Tab-separated table of C-alpha atoms in Angstrom:
chain	number	residue	atom	x	y	z
A	1402	MET	CA	71.387	44.457	48.607
A	1403	THR	CA	73.122	46.784	46.714
A	1404	THR	CA	74.973	45.108	43.602
A	1405	SER	CA	78.529	46.572	44.600
A	1406	LEU	CA	78.604	44.140	47.393
A	1407	LEU	CA	78.277	41.351	45.137
A	1408	LEU	CA	81.190	39.874	43.319
A	1409	ASP	CA	81.166	38.736	39.385
A	1410	GLY	CA	79.548	35.390	39.181
A	1411	ILE	CA	77.471	35.622	42.439
A	1412	SER	CA	73.908	36.013	42.318
A	1413	GLN	CA	71.570	36.586	45.225
A	1414	ARG	CA	68.071	35.156	45.678
A	1415	THR	CA	65.419	34.381	47.982
A	1416	THR	CA	63.286	31.808	48.881
A	1417	GLN	CA	60.131	31.376	51.244
A	1418	THR	CA	60.705	28.226	53.472
A	1419	ARG	CA	58.146	26.740	55.733
A	1420	ARG	CA	59.793	28.919	58.219
A	1421	LEU	CA	60.658	32.068	57.250
A	1422	THR	CA	62.070	34.543	54.150
A	1423	MET	CA	65.772	33.370	53.558
A	1424	ALA	CA	68.345	35.083	51.150
A	1425	TYR	CA	71.274	33.255	49.809
A	1426	LEU	CA	73.912	33.462	47.371
A	1427	ALA	CA	74.597	30.716	44.715
A	1428	THR	CA	77.306	30.126	41.985
A	1429	GLY	CA	78.632	27.028	40.233
A	1430	GLN	CA	77.077	24.475	37.943
A	1431	GLY	CA	78.369	21.405	39.089
A	1432	THR	CA	76.450	18.102	40.132
A	1433	THR	CA	77.181	17.943	43.735
A	1434	PRO	CA	75.770	20.737	45.919
A	1435	VAL	CA	77.781	22.578	48.942
A	1436	VAL	CA	75.834	24.574	51.655
A	1437	LEU	CA	77.806	27.041	53.583
A	1438	VAL	CA	76.677	28.341	56.733
A	1439	HIS	CA	78.405	31.790	58.255
A	1440	GLY	CA	78.621	32.636	61.848
A	1441	ASN	CA	77.729	35.338	64.163
A	1442	CYS	CA	78.291	38.884	63.320
A	1443	SER	CA	78.712	38.043	59.623
A	1444	SER	CA	76.770	36.980	56.473
A	1445	SER	CA	77.079	35.198	53.297
A	1446	LEU	CA	79.131	37.804	51.955
A	1447	PHE	CA	81.940	36.677	53.818
A	1448	PHE	CA	82.000	33.629	51.655
A	1449	GLN	CA	81.913	34.970	48.265
A	1450	ASP	CA	85.444	34.532	47.127
A	1451	PHE	CA	85.870	30.917	48.395
A	1452	MET	CA	82.271	30.271	46.591
A	1453	LEU	CA	83.881	31.257	43.401
A	1454	ALA	CA	86.969	29.151	43.860
A	1455	LEU	CA	84.790	26.126	44.593
A	1456	ALA	CA	82.515	26.764	41.437
A	1457	ALA	CA	85.696	26.955	39.410
A	1458	THR	CA	86.491	23.166	40.069
A	1459	GLY	CA	83.543	22.521	37.849
A	1460	SER	CA	82.328	19.947	40.440
A	1461	TYR	CA	80.097	21.928	42.830
A	1462	THR	CA	77.115	24.258	43.131
A	1463	VAL	CA	77.647	26.222	45.899
A	1464	TYR	CA	74.887	27.884	48.264
A	1465	ALA	CA	75.305	30.471	51.187
A	1466	PRO	CA	72.238	31.455	52.960
A	1467	ASP	CA	71.951	34.321	55.394
A	1468	MET	CA	70.621	32.810	58.655
A	1469	ARG	CA	67.585	34.362	60.584
A	1470	GLY	CA	68.672	37.873	61.830
A	1471	TYR	CA	71.795	38.438	59.385
A	1472	GLY	CA	72.086	39.799	55.931
A	1473	GLU	CA	68.982	39.741	53.765
A	1474	SER	CA	67.310	37.010	55.474
A	1475	GLU	CA	64.133	37.697	57.494
A	1476	THR	CA	64.529	38.648	61.466
A	1477	LEU	CA	62.584	36.258	63.790
A	1478	PRO	CA	63.167	35.964	67.635
A	1479	VAL	CA	65.585	33.233	68.494
A	1480	ASP	CA	64.249	30.980	71.545
A	1481	ALA	CA	67.463	30.661	73.066
A	1482	THR	CA	66.151	27.940	75.340
A	1483	ARG	CA	66.307	25.440	72.171
A	1484	GLY	CA	69.890	26.085	71.762
A	1485	VAL	CA	70.875	26.417	68.140
A	1486	ARG	CA	67.826	24.630	66.873
A	1487	ASP	CA	66.191	27.549	65.555
A	1488	TYR	CA	69.027	27.871	63.166
A	1489	SER	CA	69.271	24.196	62.222
A	1490	ASP	CA	65.320	24.007	61.649
A	1491	ASP	CA	65.836	27.131	59.446
A	1492	LEU	CA	68.729	25.353	57.699
A	1493	ALA	CA	66.537	22.125	56.962
A	1494	ALA	CA	63.709	24.266	55.925
A	1495	PHE	CA	66.161	25.822	53.386
A	1496	VAL	CA	67.413	22.867	51.940
A	1497	GLN	CA	64.165	21.540	51.573
A	1498	ALA	CA	62.731	24.472	49.911
A	1499	LEU	CA	65.712	24.429	47.308
A	1500	ASN	CA	64.894	20.301	47.072
A	1501	LEU	CA	68.759	19.698	47.362
A	1502	PRO	CA	70.108	16.158	46.801
A	1503	PRO	CA	72.512	14.960	49.441
A	1504	PHE	CA	75.022	17.737	49.891
A	1505	HIS	CA	78.076	18.631	51.779
A	1506	LEU	CA	77.781	20.935	54.647
A	1507	LEU	CA	80.353	23.670	55.970
A	1508	GLY	CA	79.926	26.019	59.040
A	1509	TRP	CA	82.206	28.531	60.098
A	1510	SER	CA	82.271	29.423	63.947
A	1511	LEU	CA	78.365	29.681	64.984
A	1512	GLY	CA	77.893	28.012	61.728
A	1513	GLY	CA	79.715	25.076	62.988
A	1514	ASN	CA	77.592	24.515	65.809
A	1515	ILE	CA	74.366	24.916	63.569
A	1516	ILE	CA	75.535	22.213	61.202
A	1517	MET	CA	76.389	20.043	64.252
A	1518	GLN	CA	72.990	20.572	65.365
A	1519	TYR	CA	71.614	19.876	61.861
A	1520	ALA	CA	73.468	16.550	61.836
A	1521	ILE	CA	71.836	15.609	65.278
A	1522	ASP	CA	68.272	16.618	64.108
A	1523	TYR	CA	68.336	15.553	60.295
A	1524	PRO	CA	70.498	12.652	60.067
A	1525	GLY	CA	71.422	10.828	56.643
A	1526	THR	CA	70.928	14.048	54.576
A	1527	ALA	CA	74.441	15.796	54.632
A	1528	ARG	CA	77.202	13.683	53.083
A	1529	THR	CA	79.871	15.517	55.344
A	1530	LEU	CA	80.323	17.978	57.870
A	1531	LEU	CA	83.136	20.607	57.432
A	1532	LEU	CA	83.737	22.483	60.708
A	1533	GLU	CA	85.705	25.760	60.042
A	1534	ALA	CA	86.780	27.349	63.175
A	1535	SER	CA	83.656	25.870	64.833
A	1536	GLY	CA	82.308	26.894	68.061
A	1537	SER	CA	82.397	24.268	71.038
A	1538	PRO	CA	79.525	21.882	71.347
A	1539	TYR	CA	79.176	23.242	74.793
A	1540	GLY	CA	78.620	26.753	73.505
A	1541	PHE	CA	80.575	29.883	74.404
A	1542	GLY	CA	81.399	30.807	77.883
A	1543	GLY	CA	80.503	29.283	81.041
A	1544	SER	CA	81.751	26.105	80.986
A	1545	LYS	CA	85.039	24.569	82.542
A	1546	ASP	CA	86.279	21.172	81.388
A	1547	ALA	CA	86.740	18.990	78.456
A	1548	ALA	CA	83.427	17.516	79.039
A	1549	GLY	CA	81.631	21.011	78.997
A	1550	THR	CA	80.505	21.126	82.602
A	1551	PRO	CA	78.693	24.320	83.271
A	1552	THR	CA	80.913	26.639	85.623
A	1553	TRP	CA	77.639	27.723	87.637
A	1554	LEU	CA	74.202	25.984	87.348
A	1555	ASP	CA	72.927	29.297	85.861
A	1556	SER	CA	75.777	29.602	83.135
A	1557	ALA	CA	76.613	32.880	84.619
A	1558	GLY	CA	79.438	34.640	82.262
A	1559	SER	CA	77.733	33.500	79.253
A	1560	GLY	CA	75.139	34.765	77.014
A	1561	GLY	CA	74.042	38.090	75.638
A	1562	GLY	CA	75.293	40.075	78.749
A	1563	THR	CA	79.061	39.291	77.997
A	1564	VAL	CA	79.053	41.140	74.758
A	1565	ASN	CA	80.769	44.689	74.919
A	1566	ALA	CA	78.026	47.211	74.931
A	1567	ASP	CA	80.075	49.782	72.893
A	1568	PHE	CA	80.394	47.131	70.172
A	1569	VAL	CA	76.582	46.746	70.432
A	1570	LYS	CA	76.168	50.392	69.864
A	1571	SER	CA	78.502	50.275	66.961
A	1572	LEU	CA	76.633	47.858	65.308
A	1573	GLN	CA	73.204	49.756	65.961
A	1574	SER	CA	74.422	52.831	64.623
A	1575	GLY	CA	75.869	51.459	61.394
A	1576	ASP	CA	79.400	52.656	62.383
A	1577	ARG	CA	81.913	52.226	59.598
A	1578	GLY	CA	84.869	53.829	61.379
A	1579	SER	CA	87.594	52.629	62.713
A	1580	GLY	CA	87.336	53.247	66.630
A	1581	PRO	CA	88.553	50.688	69.015
A	1582	THR	CA	85.206	48.658	69.129
A	1583	SER	CA	84.154	49.228	65.673
A	1584	SER	CA	83.290	46.443	63.449
A	1585	ARG	CA	86.165	47.163	61.181
A	1586	THR	CA	88.668	47.231	64.172
A	1587	THR	CA	87.105	43.982	65.649
A	1588	MET	CA	87.415	42.206	62.247
A	1589	ASN	CA	90.845	43.218	61.441
A	1590	ALA	CA	91.939	42.458	65.114
A	1591	PHE	CA	90.012	39.075	65.838
A	1592	TYR	CA	88.565	37.661	62.869
A	1593	PHE	CA	91.948	37.490	61.023
A	1594	LYS	CA	95.315	37.185	62.557
A	1595	PRO	CA	97.150	40.511	62.195
A	1596	PRO	CA	98.833	41.902	60.341
A	1597	PHE	CA	96.646	39.892	57.624
A	1598	GLN	CA	94.587	42.309	55.644
A	1599	VAL	CA	92.191	42.139	52.963
A	1600	SER	CA	91.793	44.680	50.172
A	1601	PRO	CA	89.840	47.817	50.754
A	1602	GLU	CA	87.293	46.771	48.489
A	1603	ARG	CA	86.681	43.310	50.338
A	1604	GLU	CA	87.253	45.276	53.570
A	1605	GLU	CA	84.025	47.178	52.879
A	1606	ILE	CA	82.152	44.057	51.685
A	1607	TYR	CA	82.944	42.524	55.139
A	1608	VAL	CA	82.096	45.400	57.261
A	1609	SER	CA	78.916	45.798	55.607
A	1610	ALA	CA	78.223	41.791	56.483
A	1611	ILE	CA	78.898	42.329	60.085
A	1612	LEU	CA	76.716	45.535	60.203
A	1613	SER	CA	73.859	43.559	58.817
A	1614	THR	CA	73.412	41.704	62.109
A	1615	LYS	CA	69.810	42.954	63.520
A	1616	VAL	CA	70.319	44.425	67.077
A	1617	THR	CA	67.121	43.455	68.191
A	1618	PRO	CA	65.526	42.183	71.412
A	1619	GLY	CA	65.360	38.657	69.939
A	1620	ASN	CA	68.391	38.371	67.998
A	1621	TYR	CA	71.629	40.013	69.034
A	1622	PRO	CA	72.945	39.941	71.355
A	1623	GLY	CA	69.764	38.578	73.394
A	1624	ASP	CA	68.402	39.466	77.066
A	1625	THR	CA	70.237	38.894	80.140
A	1626	LEU	CA	69.636	38.117	83.897
A	1627	PRO	CA	71.494	39.164	87.086
A	1628	SER	CA	73.196	36.567	88.926
A	1629	GLU	CA	74.738	36.029	92.410
A	1630	ASN	CA	77.433	34.149	90.492
A	1631	TRP	CA	80.550	36.007	89.105
A	1632	PRO	CA	80.696	37.866	86.986
A	1633	GLY	CA	76.783	38.842	88.066
A	1634	LEU	CA	75.099	37.893	84.735
A	1635	ALA	CA	73.330	34.986	83.311
A	1636	PRO	CA	71.588	34.307	79.880
A	1637	GLY	CA	68.045	35.080	79.285
A	1638	LYS	CA	66.057	33.178	76.851
A	1639	LEU	CA	66.013	34.987	73.804
A	1640	GLY	CA	68.581	35.879	71.148
A	1641	VAL	CA	72.018	34.293	69.338
A	1642	ASN	CA	74.335	34.668	72.333
A	1643	ASN	CA	72.010	33.026	74.697
A	1644	ALA	CA	71.441	30.204	72.160
A	1645	LEU	CA	75.337	29.583	72.847
A	1646	ALA	CA	74.953	29.378	76.808
A	1647	PRO	CA	75.785	26.276	78.377
A	1648	LYS	CA	72.672	26.093	80.051
A	1649	TYR	CA	70.871	25.612	76.706
A	1650	LEU	CA	73.573	24.045	74.231
A	1651	ASN	CA	74.819	20.793	74.822
A	1652	GLN	CA	75.783	18.952	71.390
A	1653	SER	CA	77.268	15.625	72.895
A	1654	ALA	CA	74.420	13.837	71.225
A	1655	LEU	CA	76.736	14.060	68.191
A	1656	VAL	CA	78.288	11.092	69.229
A	1657	ASP	CA	75.469	8.732	69.193
A	1658	ILE	CA	73.493	9.530	66.239
A	1659	ILE	CA	73.495	6.352	63.978
A	1660	ASP	CA	74.197	7.702	60.460
A	1661	LYS	CA	77.607	9.530	61.046
A	1662	PRO	CA	78.850	11.706	58.318
A	1663	PRO	CA	82.684	12.211	58.156
A	1664	ILE	CA	83.887	15.172	59.799
A	1665	LEU	CA	86.818	17.540	58.699
A	1666	TRP	CA	87.749	20.083	61.280
A	1667	PHE	CA	90.059	22.759	60.205
A	1668	HIS	CA	90.975	25.592	62.375
A	1669	GLY	CA	93.582	28.505	62.699
A	1670	ALA	CA	96.531	27.966	65.224
A	1671	ASP	CA	96.047	31.512	66.125
A	1672	ASP	CA	92.695	31.930	66.709
A	1673	GLN	CA	91.676	34.265	69.251
A	1674	ILE	CA	87.784	33.799	69.425
A	1675	VAL	CA	87.476	29.958	69.301
A	1676	SER	CA	90.456	29.129	71.455
A	1677	ASP	CA	91.454	27.524	74.947
A	1678	THR	CA	92.689	31.225	75.637
A	1679	SER	CA	89.728	33.101	73.867
A	1680	MET	CA	90.099	36.922	73.788
A	1681	PHE	CA	86.187	36.799	74.389
A	1682	ASP	CA	85.825	34.145	76.984
A	1683	ILE	CA	84.918	35.659	80.459
A	1684	GLY	CA	86.778	32.976	82.357
A	1685	PHE	CA	89.980	33.996	80.180
A	1686	LEU	CA	89.574	37.637	80.755
A	1687	GLY	CA	89.303	37.248	84.255
A	1688	GLN	CA	92.403	35.420	84.687
A	1689	LEU	CA	93.807	38.168	82.524
A	1690	GLY	CA	92.586	40.872	85.126
A	1691	VAL	CA	90.373	42.451	82.558
A	1692	ILE	CA	87.110	41.799	84.461
A	1693	PRO	CA	87.654	42.294	87.981
A	1694	GLY	CA	86.555	39.805	90.908
A	1695	TRP	CA	87.854	36.636	88.938
A	1696	PRO	CA	87.473	33.632	91.840
A	1697	GLY	CA	90.558	31.986	90.046
A	1698	ALA	CA	90.941	28.950	88.061
A	1699	GLN	CA	89.816	26.500	90.309
A	1700	ILE	CA	86.414	27.990	90.353
A	1701	TYR	CA	86.034	29.824	87.175
A	1702	PRO	CA	88.808	28.547	84.483
A	1703	PRO	CA	89.128	29.730	80.861
A	1704	GLN	CA	86.841	27.572	78.833
A	1705	PRO	CA	88.756	24.760	76.882
A	1706	MET	CA	86.933	25.339	73.630
A	1707	LYS	CA	89.136	23.556	71.050
A	1708	THR	CA	89.622	20.809	73.935
A	1709	GLN	CA	86.092	20.403	74.013
A	1710	ILE	CA	85.760	20.097	70.476
A	1711	ARG	CA	88.547	17.364	69.951
A	1712	THR	CA	87.346	15.577	72.923
A	1713	LEU	CA	83.763	15.274	71.333
A	1714	LEU	CA	85.243	14.253	68.109
A	1715	GLU	CA	87.587	11.491	69.353
A	1716	SER	CA	84.241	10.226	71.019
A	1717	TYR	CA	82.454	10.626	67.924
A	1718	GLN	CA	85.255	8.334	65.985
A	1719	ALA	CA	85.346	5.830	68.864
A	1720	ASN	CA	81.515	5.357	68.417
A	1721	GLY	CA	81.917	4.735	64.703
A	1722	GLY	CA	82.373	7.953	63.205
A	1723	SER	CA	85.328	9.336	61.496
A	1724	TYR	CA	87.199	12.647	61.545
A	1725	GLN	CA	90.243	14.693	60.606
A	1726	GLU	CA	91.730	17.477	62.102
A	1727	HIS	CA	93.884	20.203	60.411
A	1728	VAL	CA	95.525	22.992	61.920
A	1729	LEU	CA	96.615	26.119	59.785
A	1730	PRO	CA	99.744	27.748	60.972
A	1731	GLU	CA	99.586	31.818	61.109
A	1732	CYS	CA	95.965	31.601	60.770
A	1733	GLY	CA	93.339	33.191	62.764
A	1734	HIS	CA	89.533	32.941	62.913
A	1735	SER	CA	88.637	32.837	59.314
A	1736	PRO	CA	90.621	30.300	57.303
A	1737	HIS	CA	88.774	30.170	54.065
A	1738	ILE	CA	89.801	34.128	53.769
A	1739	GLU	CA	93.360	33.900	55.278
A	1740	LYS	CA	94.285	30.731	53.569
A	1741	GLN	CA	91.973	30.119	51.036
A	1742	ASP	CA	94.311	28.264	48.370
A	1743	GLU	CA	95.159	25.683	51.134
A	1744	VAL	CA	91.645	25.538	52.505
A	1745	LEU	CA	90.096	24.962	49.153
A	1746	LYS	CA	92.767	21.948	48.495
A	1747	LEU	CA	91.487	20.663	52.089
A	1748	CYS	CA	87.847	20.729	51.525
A	1749	THR	CA	87.615	19.768	47.877
A	1750	GLU	CA	90.015	16.594	48.687
A	1751	PHE	CA	87.747	15.838	51.650
A	1752	MET	CA	84.473	16.194	49.700
A	1753	ASP	CA	85.739	14.244	46.923
A	1754	ALA	CA	86.691	11.362	49.017
A	1755	HIS	CA	83.307	10.998	50.350
């Protein structure tokens, strides 16, 4: 990694875990570890300012790994048939390699799915779960109600085939321009709520983070299968977007874990990515007329992503867990960047209370 991508006070390291070689950022000298897990089409670089703010409190040592296929970590195929378990197992191997004591765990977007899976598979090791603009526990696309029922048995309308092909080409070519499907334009239009903008320096760092996504058959966006069901494509068995297909991802088991860490769920009121009206959801795009042939709301409604999260967390609480929800007004998909001071206060107060 070029040093120009790292902020003063942030160090980049690598560790060989029992599963893969992982790069990570670290800062702080506090007694309490916090691990931050990034989302899809991003890397640990998106966390740097927030890491420094956490470290400045004096309470925390902060770690942000690059997950497989992102940033500077090793790229290995993602077995989508396991849902996001490849990532949760990688995360477990990471914290074991660093020999971390019980830690707080924050997951942003896809990272939220990863840390929910981690809590299911490795109970009793995370002090709290902080879900930042988390993906739905029933994945992305292809489900139709609060319980996450798949719209079609083959989960048509979810997975690798739903990703904009021009955006994939932009990633492959390392495009740093401002075309309509470039990483830069996508970030400013959807990661943040317009007209929010970061400084030119940060923008270049974040574009580099998005472009670190490895476009390979087994990583991003994943393979696709033809389907007789609208919109004519179904998820394959490899890659990150297929791992989020409801055919393979169902995290309702979170409700039944014995050791239930307290959960903080915070999200932007104007998130266009994880939303009940997501601009990346096939059902909602069909409703808008963007994708032809939509069979209607009775058959293929927009995925109620936030409703699904809230419904699961209400069940989690009813079964003996606890959660808090905070909606940040005038905020998109990246609260820790768009509303850093508010999110810092929210997260530190929650972690300090547990």
